[in-house]
mmCIF file of C-alpha atoms in Angstrom:
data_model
loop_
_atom_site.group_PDB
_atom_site.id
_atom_site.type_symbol
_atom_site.label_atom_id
_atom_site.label_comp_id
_atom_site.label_asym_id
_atom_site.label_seq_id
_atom_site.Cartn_x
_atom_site.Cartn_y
_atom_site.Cartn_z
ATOM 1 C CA UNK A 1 17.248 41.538 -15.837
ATOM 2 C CA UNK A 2 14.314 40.954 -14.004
ATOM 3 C CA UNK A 3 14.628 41.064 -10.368
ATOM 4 C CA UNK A 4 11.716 41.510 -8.971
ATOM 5 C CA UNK A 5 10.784 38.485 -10.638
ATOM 6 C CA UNK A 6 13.599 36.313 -9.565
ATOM 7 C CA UNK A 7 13.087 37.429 -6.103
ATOM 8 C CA UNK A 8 9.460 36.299 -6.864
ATOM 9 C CA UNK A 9 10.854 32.844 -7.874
ATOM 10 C CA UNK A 10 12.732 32.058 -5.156
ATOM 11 C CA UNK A 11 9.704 33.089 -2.568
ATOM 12 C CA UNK A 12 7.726 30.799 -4.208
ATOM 13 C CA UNK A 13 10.763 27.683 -4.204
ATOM 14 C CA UNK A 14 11.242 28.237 -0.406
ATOM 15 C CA UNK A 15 8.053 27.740 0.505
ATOM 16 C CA UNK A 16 7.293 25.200 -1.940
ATOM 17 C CA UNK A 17 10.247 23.459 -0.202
ATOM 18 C CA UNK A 18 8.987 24.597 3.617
ATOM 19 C CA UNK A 19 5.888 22.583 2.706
ATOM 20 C CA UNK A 20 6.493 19.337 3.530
ATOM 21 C CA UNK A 21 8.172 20.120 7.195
ATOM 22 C CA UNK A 22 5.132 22.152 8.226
ATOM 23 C CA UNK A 23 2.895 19.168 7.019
ATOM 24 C CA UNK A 24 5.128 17.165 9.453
ATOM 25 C CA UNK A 25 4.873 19.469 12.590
ATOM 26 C CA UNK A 26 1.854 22.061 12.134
ATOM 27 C CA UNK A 27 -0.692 18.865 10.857
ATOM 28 C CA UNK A 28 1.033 16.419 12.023
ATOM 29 C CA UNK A 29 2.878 13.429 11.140
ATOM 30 C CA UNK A 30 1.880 14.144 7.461
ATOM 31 C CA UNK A 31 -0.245 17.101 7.447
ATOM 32 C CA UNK A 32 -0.016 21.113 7.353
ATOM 33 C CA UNK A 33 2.723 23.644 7.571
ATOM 34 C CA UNK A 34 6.408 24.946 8.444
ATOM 35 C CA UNK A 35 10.050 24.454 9.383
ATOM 36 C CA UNK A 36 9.914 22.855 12.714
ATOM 37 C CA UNK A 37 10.039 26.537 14.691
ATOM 38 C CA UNK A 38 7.271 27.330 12.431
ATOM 39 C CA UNK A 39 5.555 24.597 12.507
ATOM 40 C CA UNK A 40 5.651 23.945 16.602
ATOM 41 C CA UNK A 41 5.090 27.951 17.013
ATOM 42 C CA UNK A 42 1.735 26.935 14.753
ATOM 43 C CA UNK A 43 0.963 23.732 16.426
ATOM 44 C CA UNK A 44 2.430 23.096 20.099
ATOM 45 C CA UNK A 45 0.860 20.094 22.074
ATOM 46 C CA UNK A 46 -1.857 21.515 24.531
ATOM 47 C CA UNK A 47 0.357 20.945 28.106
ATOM 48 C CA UNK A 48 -3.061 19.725 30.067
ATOM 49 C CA UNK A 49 -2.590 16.107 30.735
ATOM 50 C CA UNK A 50 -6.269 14.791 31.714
ATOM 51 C CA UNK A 51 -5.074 11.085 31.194
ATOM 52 C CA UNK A 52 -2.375 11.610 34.023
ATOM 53 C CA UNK A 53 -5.529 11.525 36.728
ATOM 54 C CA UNK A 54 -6.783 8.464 35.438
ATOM 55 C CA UNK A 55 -6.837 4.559 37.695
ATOM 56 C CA UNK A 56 -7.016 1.253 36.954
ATOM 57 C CA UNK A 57 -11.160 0.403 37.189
ATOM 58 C CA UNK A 58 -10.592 -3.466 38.613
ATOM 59 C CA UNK A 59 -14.307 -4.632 37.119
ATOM 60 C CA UNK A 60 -12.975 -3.186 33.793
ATOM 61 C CA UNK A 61 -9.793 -4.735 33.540
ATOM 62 C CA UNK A 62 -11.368 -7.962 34.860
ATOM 63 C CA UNK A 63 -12.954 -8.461 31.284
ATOM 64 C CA UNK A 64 -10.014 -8.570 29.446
ATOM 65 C CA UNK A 65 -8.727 -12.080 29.236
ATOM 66 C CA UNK A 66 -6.524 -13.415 31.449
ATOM 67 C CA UNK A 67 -3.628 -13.975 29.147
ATOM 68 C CA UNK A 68 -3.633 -10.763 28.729
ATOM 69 C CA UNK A 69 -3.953 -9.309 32.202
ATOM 70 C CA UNK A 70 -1.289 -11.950 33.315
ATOM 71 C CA UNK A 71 0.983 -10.168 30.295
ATOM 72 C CA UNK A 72 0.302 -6.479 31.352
ATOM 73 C CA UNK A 73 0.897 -5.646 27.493
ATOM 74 C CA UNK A 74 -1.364 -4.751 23.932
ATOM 75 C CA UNK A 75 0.629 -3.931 20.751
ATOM 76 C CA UNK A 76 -1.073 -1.086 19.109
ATOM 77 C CA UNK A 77 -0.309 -0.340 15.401
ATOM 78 C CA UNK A 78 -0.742 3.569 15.599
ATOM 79 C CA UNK A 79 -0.931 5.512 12.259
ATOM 80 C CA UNK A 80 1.005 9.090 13.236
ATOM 81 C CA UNK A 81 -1.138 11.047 10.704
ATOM 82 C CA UNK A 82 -1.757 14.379 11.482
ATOM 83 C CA UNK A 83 -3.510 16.794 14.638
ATOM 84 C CA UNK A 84 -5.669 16.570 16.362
ATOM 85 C CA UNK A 85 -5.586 12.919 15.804
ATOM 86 C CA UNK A 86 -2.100 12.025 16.318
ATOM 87 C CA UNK A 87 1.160 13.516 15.063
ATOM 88 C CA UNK A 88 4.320 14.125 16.349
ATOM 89 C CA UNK A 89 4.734 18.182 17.630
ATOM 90 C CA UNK A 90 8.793 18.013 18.608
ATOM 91 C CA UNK A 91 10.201 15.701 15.933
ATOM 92 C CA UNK A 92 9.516 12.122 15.231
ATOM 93 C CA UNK A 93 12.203 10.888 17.846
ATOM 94 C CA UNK A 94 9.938 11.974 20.485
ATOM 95 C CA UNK A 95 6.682 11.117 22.054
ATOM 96 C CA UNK A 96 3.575 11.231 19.021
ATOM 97 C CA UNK A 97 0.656 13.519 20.886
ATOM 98 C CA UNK A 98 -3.046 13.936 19.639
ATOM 99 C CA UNK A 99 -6.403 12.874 20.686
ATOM 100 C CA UNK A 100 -6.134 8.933 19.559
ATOM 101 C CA UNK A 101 -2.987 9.275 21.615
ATOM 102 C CA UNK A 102 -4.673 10.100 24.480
ATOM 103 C CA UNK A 103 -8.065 8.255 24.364
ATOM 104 C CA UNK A 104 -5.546 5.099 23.493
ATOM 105 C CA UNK A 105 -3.204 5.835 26.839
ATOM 106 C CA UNK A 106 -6.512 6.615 29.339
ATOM 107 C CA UNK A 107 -8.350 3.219 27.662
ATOM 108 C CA UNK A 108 -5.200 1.455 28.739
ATOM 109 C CA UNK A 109 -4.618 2.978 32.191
ATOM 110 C CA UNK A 110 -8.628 1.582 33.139
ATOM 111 C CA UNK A 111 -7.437 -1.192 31.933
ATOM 112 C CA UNK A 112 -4.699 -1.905 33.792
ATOM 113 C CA UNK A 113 -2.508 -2.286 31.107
ATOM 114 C CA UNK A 114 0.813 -0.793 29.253
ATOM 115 C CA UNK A 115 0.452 -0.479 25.502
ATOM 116 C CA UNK A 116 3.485 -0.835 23.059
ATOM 117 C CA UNK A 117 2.878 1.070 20.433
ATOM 118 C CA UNK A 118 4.441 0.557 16.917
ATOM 119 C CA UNK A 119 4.484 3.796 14.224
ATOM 120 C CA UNK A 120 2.620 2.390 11.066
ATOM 121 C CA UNK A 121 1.346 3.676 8.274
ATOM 122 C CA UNK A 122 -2.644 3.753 7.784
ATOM 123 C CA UNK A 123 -3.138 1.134 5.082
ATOM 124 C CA UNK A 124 -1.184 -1.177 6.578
ATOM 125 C CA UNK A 125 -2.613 -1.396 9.868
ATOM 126 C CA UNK A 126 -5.842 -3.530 9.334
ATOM 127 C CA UNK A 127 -4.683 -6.232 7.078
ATOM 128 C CA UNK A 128 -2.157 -6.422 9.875
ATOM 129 C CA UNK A 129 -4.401 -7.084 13.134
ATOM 130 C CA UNK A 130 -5.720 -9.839 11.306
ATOM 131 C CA UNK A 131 -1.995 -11.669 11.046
ATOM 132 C CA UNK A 132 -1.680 -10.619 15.158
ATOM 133 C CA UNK A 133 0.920 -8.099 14.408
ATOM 134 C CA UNK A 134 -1.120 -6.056 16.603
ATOM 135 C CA UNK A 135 -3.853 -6.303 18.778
ATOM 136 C CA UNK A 136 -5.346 -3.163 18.104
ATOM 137 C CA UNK A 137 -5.255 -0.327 15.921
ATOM 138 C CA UNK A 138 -5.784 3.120 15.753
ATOM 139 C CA UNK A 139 -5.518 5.774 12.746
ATOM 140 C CA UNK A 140 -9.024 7.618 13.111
ATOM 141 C CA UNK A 141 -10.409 4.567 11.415
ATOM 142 C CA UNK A 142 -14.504 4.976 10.264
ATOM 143 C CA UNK A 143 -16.563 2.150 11.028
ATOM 144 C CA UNK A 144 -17.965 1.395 7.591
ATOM 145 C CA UNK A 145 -20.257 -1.936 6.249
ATOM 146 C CA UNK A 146 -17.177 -3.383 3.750
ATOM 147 C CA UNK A 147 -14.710 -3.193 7.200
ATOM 148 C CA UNK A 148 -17.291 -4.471 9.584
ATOM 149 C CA UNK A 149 -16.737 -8.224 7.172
ATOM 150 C CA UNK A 150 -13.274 -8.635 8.449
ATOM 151 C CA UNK A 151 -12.728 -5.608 10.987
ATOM 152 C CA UNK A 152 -14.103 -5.256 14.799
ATOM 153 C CA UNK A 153 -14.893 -1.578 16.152
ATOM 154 C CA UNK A 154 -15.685 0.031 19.251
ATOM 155 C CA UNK A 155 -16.408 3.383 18.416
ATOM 156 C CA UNK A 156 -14.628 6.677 20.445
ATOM 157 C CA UNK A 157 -15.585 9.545 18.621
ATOM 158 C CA UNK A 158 -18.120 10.651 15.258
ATOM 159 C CA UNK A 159 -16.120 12.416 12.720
ATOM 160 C CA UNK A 160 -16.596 11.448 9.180
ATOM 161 C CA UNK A 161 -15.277 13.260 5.613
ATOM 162 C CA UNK A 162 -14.656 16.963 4.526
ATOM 163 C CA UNK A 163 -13.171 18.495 1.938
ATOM 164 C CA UNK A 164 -10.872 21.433 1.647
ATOM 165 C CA UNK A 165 -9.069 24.066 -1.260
ATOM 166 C CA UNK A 166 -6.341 26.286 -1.191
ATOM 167 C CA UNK A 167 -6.902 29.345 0.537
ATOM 168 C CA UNK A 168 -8.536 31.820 -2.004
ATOM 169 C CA UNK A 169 -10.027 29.304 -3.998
ATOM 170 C CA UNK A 170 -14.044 29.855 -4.243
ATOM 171 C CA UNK A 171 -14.738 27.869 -7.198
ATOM 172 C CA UNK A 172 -16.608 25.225 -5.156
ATOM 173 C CA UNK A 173 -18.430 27.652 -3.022
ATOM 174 C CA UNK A 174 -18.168 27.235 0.613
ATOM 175 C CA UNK A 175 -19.323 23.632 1.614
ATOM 176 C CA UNK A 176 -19.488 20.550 -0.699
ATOM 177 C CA UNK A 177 -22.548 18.628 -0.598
ATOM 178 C CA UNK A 178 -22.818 16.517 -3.809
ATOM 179 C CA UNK A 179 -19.851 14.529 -5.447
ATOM 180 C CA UNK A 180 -21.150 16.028 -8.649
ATOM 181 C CA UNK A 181 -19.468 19.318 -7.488
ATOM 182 C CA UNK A 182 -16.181 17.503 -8.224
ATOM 183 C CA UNK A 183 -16.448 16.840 -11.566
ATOM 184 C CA UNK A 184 -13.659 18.326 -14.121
ATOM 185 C CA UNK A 185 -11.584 18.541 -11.038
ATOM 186 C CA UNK A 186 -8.392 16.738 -10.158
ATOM 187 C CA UNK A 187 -9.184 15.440 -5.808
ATOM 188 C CA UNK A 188 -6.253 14.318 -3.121
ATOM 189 C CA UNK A 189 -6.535 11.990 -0.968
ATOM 190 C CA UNK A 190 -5.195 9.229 1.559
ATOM 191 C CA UNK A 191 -4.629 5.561 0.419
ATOM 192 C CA UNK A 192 -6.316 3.286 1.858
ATOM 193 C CA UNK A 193 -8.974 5.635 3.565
ATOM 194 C CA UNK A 194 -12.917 5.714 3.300
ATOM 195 C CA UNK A 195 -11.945 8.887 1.016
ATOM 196 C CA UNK A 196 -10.347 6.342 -1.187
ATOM 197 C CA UNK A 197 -13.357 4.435 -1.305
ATOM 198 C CA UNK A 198 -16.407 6.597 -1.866
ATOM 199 C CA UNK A 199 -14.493 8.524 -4.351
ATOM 200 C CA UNK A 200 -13.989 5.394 -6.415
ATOM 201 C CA UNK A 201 -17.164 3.791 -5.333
ATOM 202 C CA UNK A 202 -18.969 7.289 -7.031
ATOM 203 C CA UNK A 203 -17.007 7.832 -10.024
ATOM 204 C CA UNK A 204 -19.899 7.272 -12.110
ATOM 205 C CA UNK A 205 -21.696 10.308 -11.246
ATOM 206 C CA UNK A 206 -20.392 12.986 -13.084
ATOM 207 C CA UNK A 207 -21.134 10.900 -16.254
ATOM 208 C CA UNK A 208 -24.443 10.496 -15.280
ATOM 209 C CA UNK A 209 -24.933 14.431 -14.802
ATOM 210 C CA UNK A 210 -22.962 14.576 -18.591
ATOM 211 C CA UNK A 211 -20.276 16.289 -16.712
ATOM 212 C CA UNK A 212 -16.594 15.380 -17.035
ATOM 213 C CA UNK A 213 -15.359 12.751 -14.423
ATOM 214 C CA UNK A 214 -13.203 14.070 -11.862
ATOM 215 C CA UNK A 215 -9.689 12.377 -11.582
ATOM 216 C CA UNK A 216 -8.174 10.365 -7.578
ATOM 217 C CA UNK A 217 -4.571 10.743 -6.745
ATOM 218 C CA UNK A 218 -3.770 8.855 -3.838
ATOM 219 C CA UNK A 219 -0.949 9.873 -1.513
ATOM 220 C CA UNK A 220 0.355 7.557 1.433
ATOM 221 C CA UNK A 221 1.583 10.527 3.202
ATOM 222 C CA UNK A 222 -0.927 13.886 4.103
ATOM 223 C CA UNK A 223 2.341 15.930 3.386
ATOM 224 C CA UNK A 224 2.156 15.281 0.143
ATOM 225 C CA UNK A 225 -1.238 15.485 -0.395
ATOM 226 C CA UNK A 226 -0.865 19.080 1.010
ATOM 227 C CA UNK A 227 1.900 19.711 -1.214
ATOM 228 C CA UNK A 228 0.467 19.028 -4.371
ATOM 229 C CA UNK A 229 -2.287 20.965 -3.377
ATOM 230 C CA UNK A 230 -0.222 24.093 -3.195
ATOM 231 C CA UNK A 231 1.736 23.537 -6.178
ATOM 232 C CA UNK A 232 -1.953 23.238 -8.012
ATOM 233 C CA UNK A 233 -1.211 19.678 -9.098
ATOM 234 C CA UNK A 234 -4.782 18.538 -7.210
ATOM 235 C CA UNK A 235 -8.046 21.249 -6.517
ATOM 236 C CA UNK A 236 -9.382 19.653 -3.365
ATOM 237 C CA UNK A 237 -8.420 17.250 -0.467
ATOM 238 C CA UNK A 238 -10.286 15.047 0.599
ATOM 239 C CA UNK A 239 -9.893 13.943 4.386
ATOM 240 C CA UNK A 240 -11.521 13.747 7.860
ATOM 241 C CA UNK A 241 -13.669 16.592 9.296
ATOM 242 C CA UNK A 242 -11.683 17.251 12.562
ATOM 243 C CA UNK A 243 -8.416 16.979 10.880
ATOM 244 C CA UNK A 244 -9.073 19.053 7.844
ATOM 245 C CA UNK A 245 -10.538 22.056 10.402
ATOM 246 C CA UNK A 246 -7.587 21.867 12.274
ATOM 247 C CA UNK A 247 -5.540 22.246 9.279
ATOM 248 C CA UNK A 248 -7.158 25.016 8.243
ATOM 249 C CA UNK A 249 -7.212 27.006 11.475
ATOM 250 C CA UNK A 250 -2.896 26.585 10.765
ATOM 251 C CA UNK A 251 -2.382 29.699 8.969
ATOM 252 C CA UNK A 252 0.942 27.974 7.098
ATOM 253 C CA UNK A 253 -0.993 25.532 5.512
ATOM 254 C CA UNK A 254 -3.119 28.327 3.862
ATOM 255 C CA UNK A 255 -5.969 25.871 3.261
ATOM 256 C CA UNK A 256 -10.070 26.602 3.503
ATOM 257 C CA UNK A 257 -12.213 24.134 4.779
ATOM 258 C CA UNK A 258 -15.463 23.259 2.696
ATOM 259 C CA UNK A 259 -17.521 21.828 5.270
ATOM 260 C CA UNK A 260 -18.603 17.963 6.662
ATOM 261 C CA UNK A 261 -19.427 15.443 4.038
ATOM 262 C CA UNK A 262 -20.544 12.537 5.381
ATOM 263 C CA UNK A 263 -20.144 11.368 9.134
ATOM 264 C CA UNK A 264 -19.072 8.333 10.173
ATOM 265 C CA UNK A 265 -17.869 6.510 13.634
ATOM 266 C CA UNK A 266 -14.301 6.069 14.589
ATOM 267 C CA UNK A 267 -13.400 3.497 16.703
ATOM 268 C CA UNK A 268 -10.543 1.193 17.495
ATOM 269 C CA UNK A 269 -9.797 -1.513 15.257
ATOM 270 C CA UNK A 270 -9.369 -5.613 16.625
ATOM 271 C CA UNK A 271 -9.227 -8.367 14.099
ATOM 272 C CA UNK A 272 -12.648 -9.965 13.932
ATOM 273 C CA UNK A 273 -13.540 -11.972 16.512
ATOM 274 C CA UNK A 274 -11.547 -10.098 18.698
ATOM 275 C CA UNK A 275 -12.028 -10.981 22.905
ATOM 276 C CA UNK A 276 -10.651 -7.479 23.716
ATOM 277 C CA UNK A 277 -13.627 -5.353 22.201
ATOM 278 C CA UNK A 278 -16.111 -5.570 25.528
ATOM 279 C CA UNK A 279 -13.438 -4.499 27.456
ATOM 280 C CA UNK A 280 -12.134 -1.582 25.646
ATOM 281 C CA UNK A 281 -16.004 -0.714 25.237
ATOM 282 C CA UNK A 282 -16.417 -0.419 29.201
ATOM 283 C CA UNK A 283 -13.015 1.377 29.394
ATOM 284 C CA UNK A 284 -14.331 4.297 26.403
ATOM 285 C CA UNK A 285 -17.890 4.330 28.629
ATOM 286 C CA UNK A 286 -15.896 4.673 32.167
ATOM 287 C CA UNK A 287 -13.746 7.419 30.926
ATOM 288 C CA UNK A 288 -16.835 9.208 29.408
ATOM 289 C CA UNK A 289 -18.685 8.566 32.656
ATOM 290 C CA UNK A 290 -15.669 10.284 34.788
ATOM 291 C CA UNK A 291 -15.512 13.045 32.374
ATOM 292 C CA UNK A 292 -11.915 12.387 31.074
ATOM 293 C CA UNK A 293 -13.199 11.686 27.892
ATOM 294 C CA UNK A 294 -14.931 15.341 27.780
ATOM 295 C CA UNK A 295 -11.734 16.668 29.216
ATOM 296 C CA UNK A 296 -9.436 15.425 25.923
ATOM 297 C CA UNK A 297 -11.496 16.218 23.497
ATOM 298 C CA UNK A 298 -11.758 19.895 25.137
ATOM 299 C CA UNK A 299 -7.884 19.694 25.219
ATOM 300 C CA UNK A 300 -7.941 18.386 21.436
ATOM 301 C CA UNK A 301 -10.345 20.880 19.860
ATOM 302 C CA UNK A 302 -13.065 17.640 18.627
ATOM 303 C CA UNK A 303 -16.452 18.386 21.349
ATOM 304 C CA UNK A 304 -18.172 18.309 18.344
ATOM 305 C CA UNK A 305 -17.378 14.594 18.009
ATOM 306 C CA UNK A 306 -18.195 13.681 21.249
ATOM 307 C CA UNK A 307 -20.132 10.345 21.558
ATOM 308 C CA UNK A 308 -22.868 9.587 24.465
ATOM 309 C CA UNK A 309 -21.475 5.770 24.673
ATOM 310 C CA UNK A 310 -19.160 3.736 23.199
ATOM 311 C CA UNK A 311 -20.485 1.023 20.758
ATOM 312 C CA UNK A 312 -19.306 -2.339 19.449
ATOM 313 C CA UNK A 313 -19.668 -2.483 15.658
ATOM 314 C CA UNK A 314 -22.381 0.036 14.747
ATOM 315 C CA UNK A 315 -23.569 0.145 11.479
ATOM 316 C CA UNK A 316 -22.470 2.551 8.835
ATOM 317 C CA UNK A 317 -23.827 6.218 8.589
ATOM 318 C CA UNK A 318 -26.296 6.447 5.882
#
């Protein structure tokens, strides 16, 4: 009877099985590591509060249009992914907490405005604003040429695509710089998502370099995209720079980040057309010029992805 391999066993079932709770507290509302003590011991909201401070800016607000000034009100669809971008620290029936929490909240206090926000998940969100089932949406969304057709942005922060490996794992060096890299390997990532998109959009490239083509699962939740990376079902994930760094800086979710990818602008998303972008613009470029935009992303770890002004519809990082 082998007990020291049954022991073995079971270590390895309970923390398979701890997996998906620490994605939901440690990285978020889908990402990283834990039972909740674990996972809030790993990943407690930051207590500062620089968007308490911030005031209603009246030549601001007076660009919004009246209907909506007279209402008081924007319905945000808010994707509750994972920190530092938004997630939910003490349990999904309290308040969600990140930095597209906070930059969201400030934008609407210059405004003058209360937002009602409404949990959704990411791919969802942009074919929605273009129904009205929200006015705006946020979900660390990049500003790319195929979403600038049907999609309005104004940019917030620069963060862009990474990749990452279980901890231990130097097969792919320690940065990825060529999609080529990827080939013979199985790659997790988000539905929906730019990682989605370039992956597909690429595929072609490992036969072109006569190497084997590297397989896409696509997981609606970063939980299980974490998951299946520790259980050796994928090799690499796939996601954004600031959330992937974060991740790995959770020593639960035993992950090593490979390095930035490609940047690309994040912004808030409006259905084309959309009367509401000047005025979130000005709000994004008042709190920058007060320094409460320097302030949260200080508090949220992301300086790196500071902006110098806010932009309507950029074009797409080459």
């Amino acid at each position: 009877m082998n007990l020291p391999g049954i022991r073995s066993r079971l270590r390895s079932a309970a923390v398979l099985a701890l997996l998906p709770l620490l994605a939901l507290t440690a990285c978020g509302s889908g990402d990283t590591d834990g039972t909740a003590a674990v996972g809030a011991q790993a990943s407690p909201a930051p207590t500062d509060d620089p968007v308490a401070a911030v005031r209603t800016v009246d030549s601001v607000a007076a660009l919004l249009p009246a209907d909506v000034r007279k209402a008081g009100t924007l319905r945000v669809g808010s994707s509750i992914g994972f920190p530092p971008g938004a997630y939910y620290p003490n349990g999904t029936d309290k308040a969600p907490a990140g930095q597209d929490i906070d930059l969201a909240d400030a934008v609407a206090k210059v405004l003058g405005v209360e937002l009602e926000r409404q949990d959704a998940s990411f791919e969802t969100i942009l074919p929605a604003l273009g129904s009205g089932k929200y006015d705006f949406g946020t979900g660390n969304f990049g500003v790319t040429t195929e979403r600038l057709k049907t999609i309005d942005f104004v940019t917030y922060v620069n963060d862009g695509q990474g990749f990452a490996v279980k901890k231990g794992n130097t097969a792919l060096g320690d940065k990825v710089t060529d999609l080529t890299q990827l080939c013979g390997l199985t790659i997790g990532t988000g539905a929906g998502t730019t990682f989605e998109a370039t992956l597909t959009a690429q595929k072609g490239v490992c036969a072109k370099a006569g190497k084997k083509p590297y397989d896409v699962k696509v997981y609606s939740e970063n939980a299980a995209t974490l998951t299946a990376l520790q259980q050796g079902r994928i090799d690499v994930i796939m996601s954004t720079i600031n959330g992937l760094r974060y991740q790995a800086a959770q020593s639960a979710s035993q992950t090593a980040f490979l390095g930035e990818f490609h940047r690309l602008d994040v912004g808030f998303a409006f259905k084309k057309g959309s009367p509401l972008t000047k005025a979130f613009q000005a709000a994004v470029n008042e709190l920058i010029k007060d320094g409460t935009y320097a302030r949260i992303l200080k508090k949220w770890g992301t300086s790196a992805s500071a902006i110098e002004t806010s932009r309507i519809n950029p074009p797409e990082h080459t």
